[in-house]
PDB file of C-alpha atoms in Angstrom:
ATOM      1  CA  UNK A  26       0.000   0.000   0.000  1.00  0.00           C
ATOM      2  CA  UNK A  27       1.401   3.142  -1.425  1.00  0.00           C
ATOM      3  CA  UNK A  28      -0.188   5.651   0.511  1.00  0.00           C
ATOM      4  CA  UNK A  29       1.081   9.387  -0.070  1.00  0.00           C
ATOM      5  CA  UNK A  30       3.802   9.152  -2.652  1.00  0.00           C
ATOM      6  CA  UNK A  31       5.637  12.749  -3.436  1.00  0.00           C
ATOM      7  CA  UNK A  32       8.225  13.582  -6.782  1.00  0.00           C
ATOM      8  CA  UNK A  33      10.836  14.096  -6.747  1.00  0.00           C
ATOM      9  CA  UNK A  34      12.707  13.480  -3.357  1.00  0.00           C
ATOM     10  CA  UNK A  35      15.105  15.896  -4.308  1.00  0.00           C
ATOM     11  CA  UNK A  36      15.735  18.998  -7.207  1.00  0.00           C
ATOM     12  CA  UNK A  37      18.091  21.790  -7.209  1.00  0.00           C
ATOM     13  CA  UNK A  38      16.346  24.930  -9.599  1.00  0.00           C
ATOM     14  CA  UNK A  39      17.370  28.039 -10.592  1.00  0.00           C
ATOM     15  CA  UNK A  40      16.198  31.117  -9.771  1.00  0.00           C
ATOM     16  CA  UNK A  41      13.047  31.903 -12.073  1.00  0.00           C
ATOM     17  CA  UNK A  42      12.579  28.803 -13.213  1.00  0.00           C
ATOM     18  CA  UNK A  43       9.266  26.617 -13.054  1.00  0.00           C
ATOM     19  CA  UNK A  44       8.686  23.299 -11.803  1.00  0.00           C
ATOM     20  CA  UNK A  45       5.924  21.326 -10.641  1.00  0.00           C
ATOM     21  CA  UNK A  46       6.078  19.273  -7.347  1.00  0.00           C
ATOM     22  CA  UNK A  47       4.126  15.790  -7.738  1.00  0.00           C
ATOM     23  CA  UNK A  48       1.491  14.007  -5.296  1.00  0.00           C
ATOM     24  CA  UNK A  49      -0.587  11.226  -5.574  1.00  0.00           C
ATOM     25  CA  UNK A  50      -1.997   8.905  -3.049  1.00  0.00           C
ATOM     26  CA  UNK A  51      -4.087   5.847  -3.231  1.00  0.00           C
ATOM     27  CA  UNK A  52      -6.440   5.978  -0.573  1.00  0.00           C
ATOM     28  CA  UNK A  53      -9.304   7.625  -2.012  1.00  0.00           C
ATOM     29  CA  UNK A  54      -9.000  10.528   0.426  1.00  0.00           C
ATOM     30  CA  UNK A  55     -11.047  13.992   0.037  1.00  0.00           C
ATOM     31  CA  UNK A  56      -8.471  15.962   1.510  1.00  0.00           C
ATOM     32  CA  UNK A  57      -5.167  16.868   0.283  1.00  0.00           C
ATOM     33  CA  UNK A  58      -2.820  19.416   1.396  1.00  0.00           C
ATOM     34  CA  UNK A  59       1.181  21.069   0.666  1.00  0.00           C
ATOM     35  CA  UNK A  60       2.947  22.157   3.621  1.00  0.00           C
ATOM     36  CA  UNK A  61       6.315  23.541   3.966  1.00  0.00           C
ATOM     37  CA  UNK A  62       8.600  23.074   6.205  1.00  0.00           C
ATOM     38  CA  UNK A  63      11.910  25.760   6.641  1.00  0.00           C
ATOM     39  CA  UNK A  64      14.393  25.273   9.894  1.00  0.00           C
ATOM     40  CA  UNK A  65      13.510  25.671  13.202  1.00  0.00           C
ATOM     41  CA  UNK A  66       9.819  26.803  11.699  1.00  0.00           C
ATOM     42  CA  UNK A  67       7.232  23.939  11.947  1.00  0.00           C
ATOM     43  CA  UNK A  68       4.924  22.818   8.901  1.00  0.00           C
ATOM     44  CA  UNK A  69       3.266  26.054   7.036  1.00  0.00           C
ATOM     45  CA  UNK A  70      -0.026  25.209   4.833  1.00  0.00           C
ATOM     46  CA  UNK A  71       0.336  26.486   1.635  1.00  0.00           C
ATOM     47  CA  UNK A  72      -2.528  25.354  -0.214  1.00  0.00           C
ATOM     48  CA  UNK A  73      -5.299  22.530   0.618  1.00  0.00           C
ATOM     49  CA  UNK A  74      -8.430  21.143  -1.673  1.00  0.00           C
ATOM     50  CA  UNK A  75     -11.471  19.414   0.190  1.00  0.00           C
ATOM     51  CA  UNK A  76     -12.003  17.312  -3.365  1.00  0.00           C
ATOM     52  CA  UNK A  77     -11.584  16.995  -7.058  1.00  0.00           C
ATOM     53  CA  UNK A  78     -12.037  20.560  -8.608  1.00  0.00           C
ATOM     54  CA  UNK A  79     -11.796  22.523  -4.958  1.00  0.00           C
ATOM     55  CA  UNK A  80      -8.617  24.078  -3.800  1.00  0.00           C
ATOM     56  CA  UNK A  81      -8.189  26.966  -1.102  1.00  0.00           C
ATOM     57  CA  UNK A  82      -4.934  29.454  -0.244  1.00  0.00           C
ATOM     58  CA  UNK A  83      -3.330  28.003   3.398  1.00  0.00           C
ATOM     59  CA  UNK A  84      -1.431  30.283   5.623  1.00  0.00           C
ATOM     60  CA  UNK A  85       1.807  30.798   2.560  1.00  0.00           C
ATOM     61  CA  UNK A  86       0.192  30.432  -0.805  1.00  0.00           C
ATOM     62  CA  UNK A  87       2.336  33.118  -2.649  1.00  0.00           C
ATOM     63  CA  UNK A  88       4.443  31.955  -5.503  1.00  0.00           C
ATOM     64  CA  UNK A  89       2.894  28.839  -6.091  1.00  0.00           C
ATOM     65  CA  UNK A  90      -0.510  27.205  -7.426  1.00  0.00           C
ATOM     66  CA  UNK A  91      -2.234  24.105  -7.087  1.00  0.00           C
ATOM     67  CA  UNK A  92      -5.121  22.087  -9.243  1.00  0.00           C
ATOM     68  CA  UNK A  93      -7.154  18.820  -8.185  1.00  0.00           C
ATOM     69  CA  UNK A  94      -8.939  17.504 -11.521  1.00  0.00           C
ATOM     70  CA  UNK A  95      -8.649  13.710  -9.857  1.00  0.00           C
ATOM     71  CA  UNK A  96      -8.763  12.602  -6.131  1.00  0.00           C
ATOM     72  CA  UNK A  97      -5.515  10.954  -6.643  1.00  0.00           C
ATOM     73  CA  UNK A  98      -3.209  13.844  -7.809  1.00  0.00           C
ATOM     74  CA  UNK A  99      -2.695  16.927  -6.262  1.00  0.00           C
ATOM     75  CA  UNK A 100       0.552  18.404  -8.078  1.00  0.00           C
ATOM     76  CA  UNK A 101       1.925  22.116  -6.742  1.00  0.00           C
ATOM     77  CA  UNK A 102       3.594  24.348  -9.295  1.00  0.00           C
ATOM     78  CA  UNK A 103       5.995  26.812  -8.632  1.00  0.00           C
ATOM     79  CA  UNK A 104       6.240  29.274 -11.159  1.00  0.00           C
ATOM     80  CA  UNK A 105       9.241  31.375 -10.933  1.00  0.00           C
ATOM     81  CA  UNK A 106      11.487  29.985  -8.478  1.00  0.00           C
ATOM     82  CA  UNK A 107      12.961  32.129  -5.779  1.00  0.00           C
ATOM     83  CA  UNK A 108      15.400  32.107  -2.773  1.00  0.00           C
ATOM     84  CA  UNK A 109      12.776  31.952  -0.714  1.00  0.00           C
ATOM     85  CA  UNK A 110      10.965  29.039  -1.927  1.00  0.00           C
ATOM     86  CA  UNK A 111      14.049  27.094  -0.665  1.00  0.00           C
ATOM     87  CA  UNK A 112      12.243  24.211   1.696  1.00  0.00           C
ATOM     88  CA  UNK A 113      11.181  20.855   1.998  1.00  0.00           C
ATOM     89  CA  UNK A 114       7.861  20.151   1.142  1.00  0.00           C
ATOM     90  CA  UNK A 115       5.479  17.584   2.637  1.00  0.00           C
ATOM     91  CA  UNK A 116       2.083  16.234   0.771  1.00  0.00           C
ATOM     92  CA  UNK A 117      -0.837  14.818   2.740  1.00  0.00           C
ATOM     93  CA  UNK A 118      -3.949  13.497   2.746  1.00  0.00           C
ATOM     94  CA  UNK A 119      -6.643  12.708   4.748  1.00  0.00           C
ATOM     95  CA  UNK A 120     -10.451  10.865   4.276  1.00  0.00           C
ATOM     96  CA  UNK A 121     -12.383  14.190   5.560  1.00  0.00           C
ATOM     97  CA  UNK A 122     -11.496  17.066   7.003  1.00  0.00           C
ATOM     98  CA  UNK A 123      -9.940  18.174  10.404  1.00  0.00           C
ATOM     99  CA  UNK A 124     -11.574  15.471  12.543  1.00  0.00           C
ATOM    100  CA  UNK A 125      -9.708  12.411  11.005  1.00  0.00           C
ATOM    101  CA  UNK A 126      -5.644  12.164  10.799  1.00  0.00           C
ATOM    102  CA  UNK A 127      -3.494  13.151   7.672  1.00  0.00           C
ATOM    103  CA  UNK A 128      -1.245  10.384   6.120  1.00  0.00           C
ATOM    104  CA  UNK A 129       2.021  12.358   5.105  1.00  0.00           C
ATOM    105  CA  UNK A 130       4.100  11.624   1.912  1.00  0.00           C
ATOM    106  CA  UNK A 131       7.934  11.724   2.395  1.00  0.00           C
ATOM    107  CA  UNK A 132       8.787  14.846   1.229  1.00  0.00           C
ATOM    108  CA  UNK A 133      10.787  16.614  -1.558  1.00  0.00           C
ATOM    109  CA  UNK A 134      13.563  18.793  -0.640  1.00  0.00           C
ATOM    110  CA  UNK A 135      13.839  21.718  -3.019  1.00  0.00           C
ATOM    111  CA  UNK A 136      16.862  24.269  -3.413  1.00  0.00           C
ATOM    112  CA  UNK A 137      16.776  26.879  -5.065  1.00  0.00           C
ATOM    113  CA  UNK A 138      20.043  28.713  -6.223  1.00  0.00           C
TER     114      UNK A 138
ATOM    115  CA  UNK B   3      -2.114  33.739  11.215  1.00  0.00           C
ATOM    116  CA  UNK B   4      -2.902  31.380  14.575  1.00  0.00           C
ATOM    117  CA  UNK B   5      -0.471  30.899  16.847  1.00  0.00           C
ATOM    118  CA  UNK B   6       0.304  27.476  17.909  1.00  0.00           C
ATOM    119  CA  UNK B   7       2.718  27.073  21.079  1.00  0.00           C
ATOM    120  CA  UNK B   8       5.071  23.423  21.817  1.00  0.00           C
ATOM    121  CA  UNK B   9       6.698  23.943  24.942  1.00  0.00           C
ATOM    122  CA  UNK B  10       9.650  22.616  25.707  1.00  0.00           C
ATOM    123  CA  UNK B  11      11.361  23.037  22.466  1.00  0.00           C
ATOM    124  CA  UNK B  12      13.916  20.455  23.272  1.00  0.00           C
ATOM    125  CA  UNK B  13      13.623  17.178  26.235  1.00  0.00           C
ATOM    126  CA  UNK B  14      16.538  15.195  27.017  1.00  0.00           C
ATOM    127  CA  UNK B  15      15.479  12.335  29.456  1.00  0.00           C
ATOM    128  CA  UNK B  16      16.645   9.541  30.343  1.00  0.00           C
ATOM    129  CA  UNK B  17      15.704   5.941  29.583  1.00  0.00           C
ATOM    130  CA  UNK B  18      12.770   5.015  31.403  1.00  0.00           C
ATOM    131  CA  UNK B  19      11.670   8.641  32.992  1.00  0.00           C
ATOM    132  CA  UNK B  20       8.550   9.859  32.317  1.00  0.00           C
ATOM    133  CA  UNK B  21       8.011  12.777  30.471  1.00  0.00           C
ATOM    134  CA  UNK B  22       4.720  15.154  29.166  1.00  0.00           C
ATOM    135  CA  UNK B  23       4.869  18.545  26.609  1.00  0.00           C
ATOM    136  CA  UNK B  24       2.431  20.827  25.973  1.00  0.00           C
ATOM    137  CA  UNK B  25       0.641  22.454  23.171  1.00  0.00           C
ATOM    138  CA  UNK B  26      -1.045  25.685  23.426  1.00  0.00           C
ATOM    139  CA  UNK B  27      -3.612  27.537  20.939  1.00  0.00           C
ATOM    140  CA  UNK B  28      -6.542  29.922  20.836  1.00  0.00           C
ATOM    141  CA  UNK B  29      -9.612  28.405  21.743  1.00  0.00           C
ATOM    142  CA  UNK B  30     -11.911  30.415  19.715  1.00  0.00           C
ATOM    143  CA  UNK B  31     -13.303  28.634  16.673  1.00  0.00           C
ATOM    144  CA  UNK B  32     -11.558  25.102  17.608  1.00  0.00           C
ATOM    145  CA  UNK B  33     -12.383  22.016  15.604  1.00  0.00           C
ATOM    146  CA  UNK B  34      -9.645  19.476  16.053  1.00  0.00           C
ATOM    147  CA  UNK B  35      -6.196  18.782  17.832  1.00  0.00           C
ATOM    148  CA  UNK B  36      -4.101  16.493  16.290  1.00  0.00           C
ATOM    149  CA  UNK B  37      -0.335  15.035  17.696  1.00  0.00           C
ATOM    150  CA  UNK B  38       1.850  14.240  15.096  1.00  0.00           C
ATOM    151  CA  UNK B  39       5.175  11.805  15.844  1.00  0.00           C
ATOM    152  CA  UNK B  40       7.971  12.629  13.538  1.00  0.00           C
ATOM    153  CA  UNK B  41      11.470  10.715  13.387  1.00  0.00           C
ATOM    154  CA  UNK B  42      14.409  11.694  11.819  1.00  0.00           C
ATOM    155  CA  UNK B  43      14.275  11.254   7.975  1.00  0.00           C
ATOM    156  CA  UNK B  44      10.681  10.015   8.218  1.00  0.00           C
ATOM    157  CA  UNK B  45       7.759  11.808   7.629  1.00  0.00           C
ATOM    158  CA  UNK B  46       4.997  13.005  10.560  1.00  0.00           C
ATOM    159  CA  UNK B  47       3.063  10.075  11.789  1.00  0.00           C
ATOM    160  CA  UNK B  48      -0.436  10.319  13.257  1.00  0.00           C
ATOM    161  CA  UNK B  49      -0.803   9.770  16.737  1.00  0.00           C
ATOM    162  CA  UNK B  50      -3.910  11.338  18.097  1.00  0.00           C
ATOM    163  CA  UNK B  51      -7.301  13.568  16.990  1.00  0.00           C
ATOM    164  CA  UNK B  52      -9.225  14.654  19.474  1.00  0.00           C
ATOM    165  CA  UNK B  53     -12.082  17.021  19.687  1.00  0.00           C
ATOM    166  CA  UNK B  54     -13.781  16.966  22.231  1.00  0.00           C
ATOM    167  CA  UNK B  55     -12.825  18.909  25.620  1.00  0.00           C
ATOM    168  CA  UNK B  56     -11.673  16.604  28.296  1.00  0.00           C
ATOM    169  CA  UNK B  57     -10.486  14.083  25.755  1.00  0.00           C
ATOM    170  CA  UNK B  58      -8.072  11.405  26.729  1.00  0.00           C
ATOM    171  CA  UNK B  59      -6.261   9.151  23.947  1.00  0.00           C
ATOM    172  CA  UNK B  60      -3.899   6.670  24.597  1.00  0.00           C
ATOM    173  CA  UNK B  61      -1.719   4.429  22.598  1.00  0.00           C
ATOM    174  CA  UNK B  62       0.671   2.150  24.526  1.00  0.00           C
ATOM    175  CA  UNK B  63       2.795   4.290  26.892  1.00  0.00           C
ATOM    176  CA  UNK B  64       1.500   7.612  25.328  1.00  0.00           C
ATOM    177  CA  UNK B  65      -1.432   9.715  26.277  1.00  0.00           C
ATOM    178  CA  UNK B  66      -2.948  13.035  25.579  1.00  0.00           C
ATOM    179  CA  UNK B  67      -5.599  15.009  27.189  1.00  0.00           C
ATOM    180  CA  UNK B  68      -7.694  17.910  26.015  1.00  0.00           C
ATOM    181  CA  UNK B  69      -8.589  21.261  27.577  1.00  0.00           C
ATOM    182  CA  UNK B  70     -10.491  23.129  24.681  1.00  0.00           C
ATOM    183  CA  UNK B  71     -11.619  26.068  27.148  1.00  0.00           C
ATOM    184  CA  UNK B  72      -8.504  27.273  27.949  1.00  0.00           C
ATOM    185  CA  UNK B  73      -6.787  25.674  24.740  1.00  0.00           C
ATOM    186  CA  UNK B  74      -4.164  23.425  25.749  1.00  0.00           C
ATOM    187  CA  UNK B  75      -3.376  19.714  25.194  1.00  0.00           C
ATOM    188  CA  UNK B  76      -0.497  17.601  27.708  1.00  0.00           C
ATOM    189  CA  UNK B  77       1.352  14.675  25.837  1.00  0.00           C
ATOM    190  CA  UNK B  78       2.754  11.983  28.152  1.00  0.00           C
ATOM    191  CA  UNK B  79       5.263   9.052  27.830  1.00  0.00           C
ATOM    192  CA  UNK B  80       5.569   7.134  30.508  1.00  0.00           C
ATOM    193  CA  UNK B  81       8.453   5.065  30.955  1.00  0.00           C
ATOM    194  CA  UNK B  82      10.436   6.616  28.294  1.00  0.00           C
ATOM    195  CA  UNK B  83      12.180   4.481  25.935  1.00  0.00           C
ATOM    196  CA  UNK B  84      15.380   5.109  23.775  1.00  0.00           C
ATOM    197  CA  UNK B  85      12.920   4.349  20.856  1.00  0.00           C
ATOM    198  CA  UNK B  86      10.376   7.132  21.970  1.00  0.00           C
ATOM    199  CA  UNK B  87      13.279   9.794  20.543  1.00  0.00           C
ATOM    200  CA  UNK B  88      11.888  12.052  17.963  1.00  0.00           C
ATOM    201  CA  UNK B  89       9.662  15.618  17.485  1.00  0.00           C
ATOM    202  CA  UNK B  90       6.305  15.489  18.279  1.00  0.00           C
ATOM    203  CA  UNK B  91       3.934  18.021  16.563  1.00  0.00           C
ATOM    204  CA  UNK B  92       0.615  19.160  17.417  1.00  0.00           C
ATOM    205  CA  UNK B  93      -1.315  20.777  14.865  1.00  0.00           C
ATOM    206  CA  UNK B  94      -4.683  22.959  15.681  1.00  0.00           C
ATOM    207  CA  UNK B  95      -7.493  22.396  12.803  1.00  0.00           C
ATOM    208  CA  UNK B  96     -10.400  25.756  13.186  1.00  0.00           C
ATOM    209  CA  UNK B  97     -11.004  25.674   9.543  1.00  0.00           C
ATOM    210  CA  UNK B  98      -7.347  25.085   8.002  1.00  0.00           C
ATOM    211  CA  UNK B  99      -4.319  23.430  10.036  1.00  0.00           C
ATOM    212  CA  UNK B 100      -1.846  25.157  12.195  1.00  0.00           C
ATOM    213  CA  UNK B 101       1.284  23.436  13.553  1.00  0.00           C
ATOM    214  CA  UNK B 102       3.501  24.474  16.136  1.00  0.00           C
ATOM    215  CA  UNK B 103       6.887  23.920  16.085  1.00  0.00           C
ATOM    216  CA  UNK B 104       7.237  20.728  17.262  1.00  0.00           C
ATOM    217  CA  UNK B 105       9.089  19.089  20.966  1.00  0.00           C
ATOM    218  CA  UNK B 106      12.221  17.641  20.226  1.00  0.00           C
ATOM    219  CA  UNK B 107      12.345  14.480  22.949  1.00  0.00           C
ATOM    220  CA  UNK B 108      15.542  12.268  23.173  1.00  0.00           C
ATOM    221  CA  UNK B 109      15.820   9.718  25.177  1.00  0.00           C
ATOM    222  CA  UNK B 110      19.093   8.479  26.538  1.00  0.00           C
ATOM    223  CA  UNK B 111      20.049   4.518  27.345  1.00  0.00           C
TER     224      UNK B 111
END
């Protein structure tokens, strides 16, 4: 069982350049979300969708954007890549909403030079 | 942007002590508290979602209780064990998710 499965695991970029940040998992879950995690700062929500075709701004949504046209997928696209997007970024899912717990994918660490 | 508090920010204790963090956030338009256990090079696991105030949870030597009226939630390990060593999250859910920074526990043999 697959569960939350996130690509790549790692990618440097250059600055300005685009790249989007795979997730799929196989659990048939509603709820899918892209957090972010920087040093000594704990996960940021960047952007969440509640199911296919619905996606909402977290807490950090600037610079990127998000689509949901299956349940499975839910990739994150940076557009022009800056310093600051420098971070490892975690995927999860979850069957509903707040009440039930989110399975986490393993992350991709992204550098961006 | 909601505040949510981990305190200590780093345990070192030794094999077999007991040991509890806590987790403070605003208590206005509260939904969920989750605890999140996250090793080294692994990714957050779940631990517990609770809800209601007064919740207890417990899974083998760890527990967690709720206070939603004054907006705090205790985690405890008792009898703490070498393989207990990792950062534990807790994450408020109003109507989007809001972690805090996380405990860092080791444990020493």
């Amino acid at each position: 069982n697959a569960g939350v499965t996130q690509t790549p695991k790692f990618r440097i970029l250059k600055i300005g350049q685009s790249m989007t940040l795979q997730c799929t998992q196989d659990m048939n879950h509603n709820y899918m979300y892209w957090y972010r995690q920087d040093p000594g700062m704990g996960l940021k929500l960047i952007y969440y969708s509640v199911g296919a075709g619905i996606t909402d701004k977290g807490e950090v949504p600037n610079g990127y954007n998000v689509s949901r046209s299956t349940t499975e997928d839910f990739p994150l696209r940076l557009e022009l890549a800056a310093p600051s997007q420098t971070s490892v970024y975690f995927c999860a899912s979850s069957d509903t909403g707040g009440n039930q717990p989110q399975h986490f994918g393993d992350g991709t660490r992204l550098s961006i030079l | 942007i909601l505040n949510v508090e981990q305190s200590p920010q780093s345990l070192h204790v030794q094999e077999g002590d007991s040991t509890n963090f806590t987790c403070s956030f605003p208590s206005s338009n509260f939904y969920a508290l989750h605890w999140y256990r996250w090793e080294t090079a692994k990714s957050p696991e779940a631990l517990f979602v609770m809800t209601l105030n007064g919740d207890e949870k417990k899974k083998g030597q760890i527990s967690a209780t709720l206070n939603t009226k004054e907006g705090y939630s205790y985690l405890y390990i008792k009898g703490s064990q070498p393989e207990d060593s990792a950062t534990y999250l807790c994450a408020r859910y109003g109507n989007q998710f809001y972690f805090g920074t996380g405990t860092s526990l080791t444990v020493i043999p």
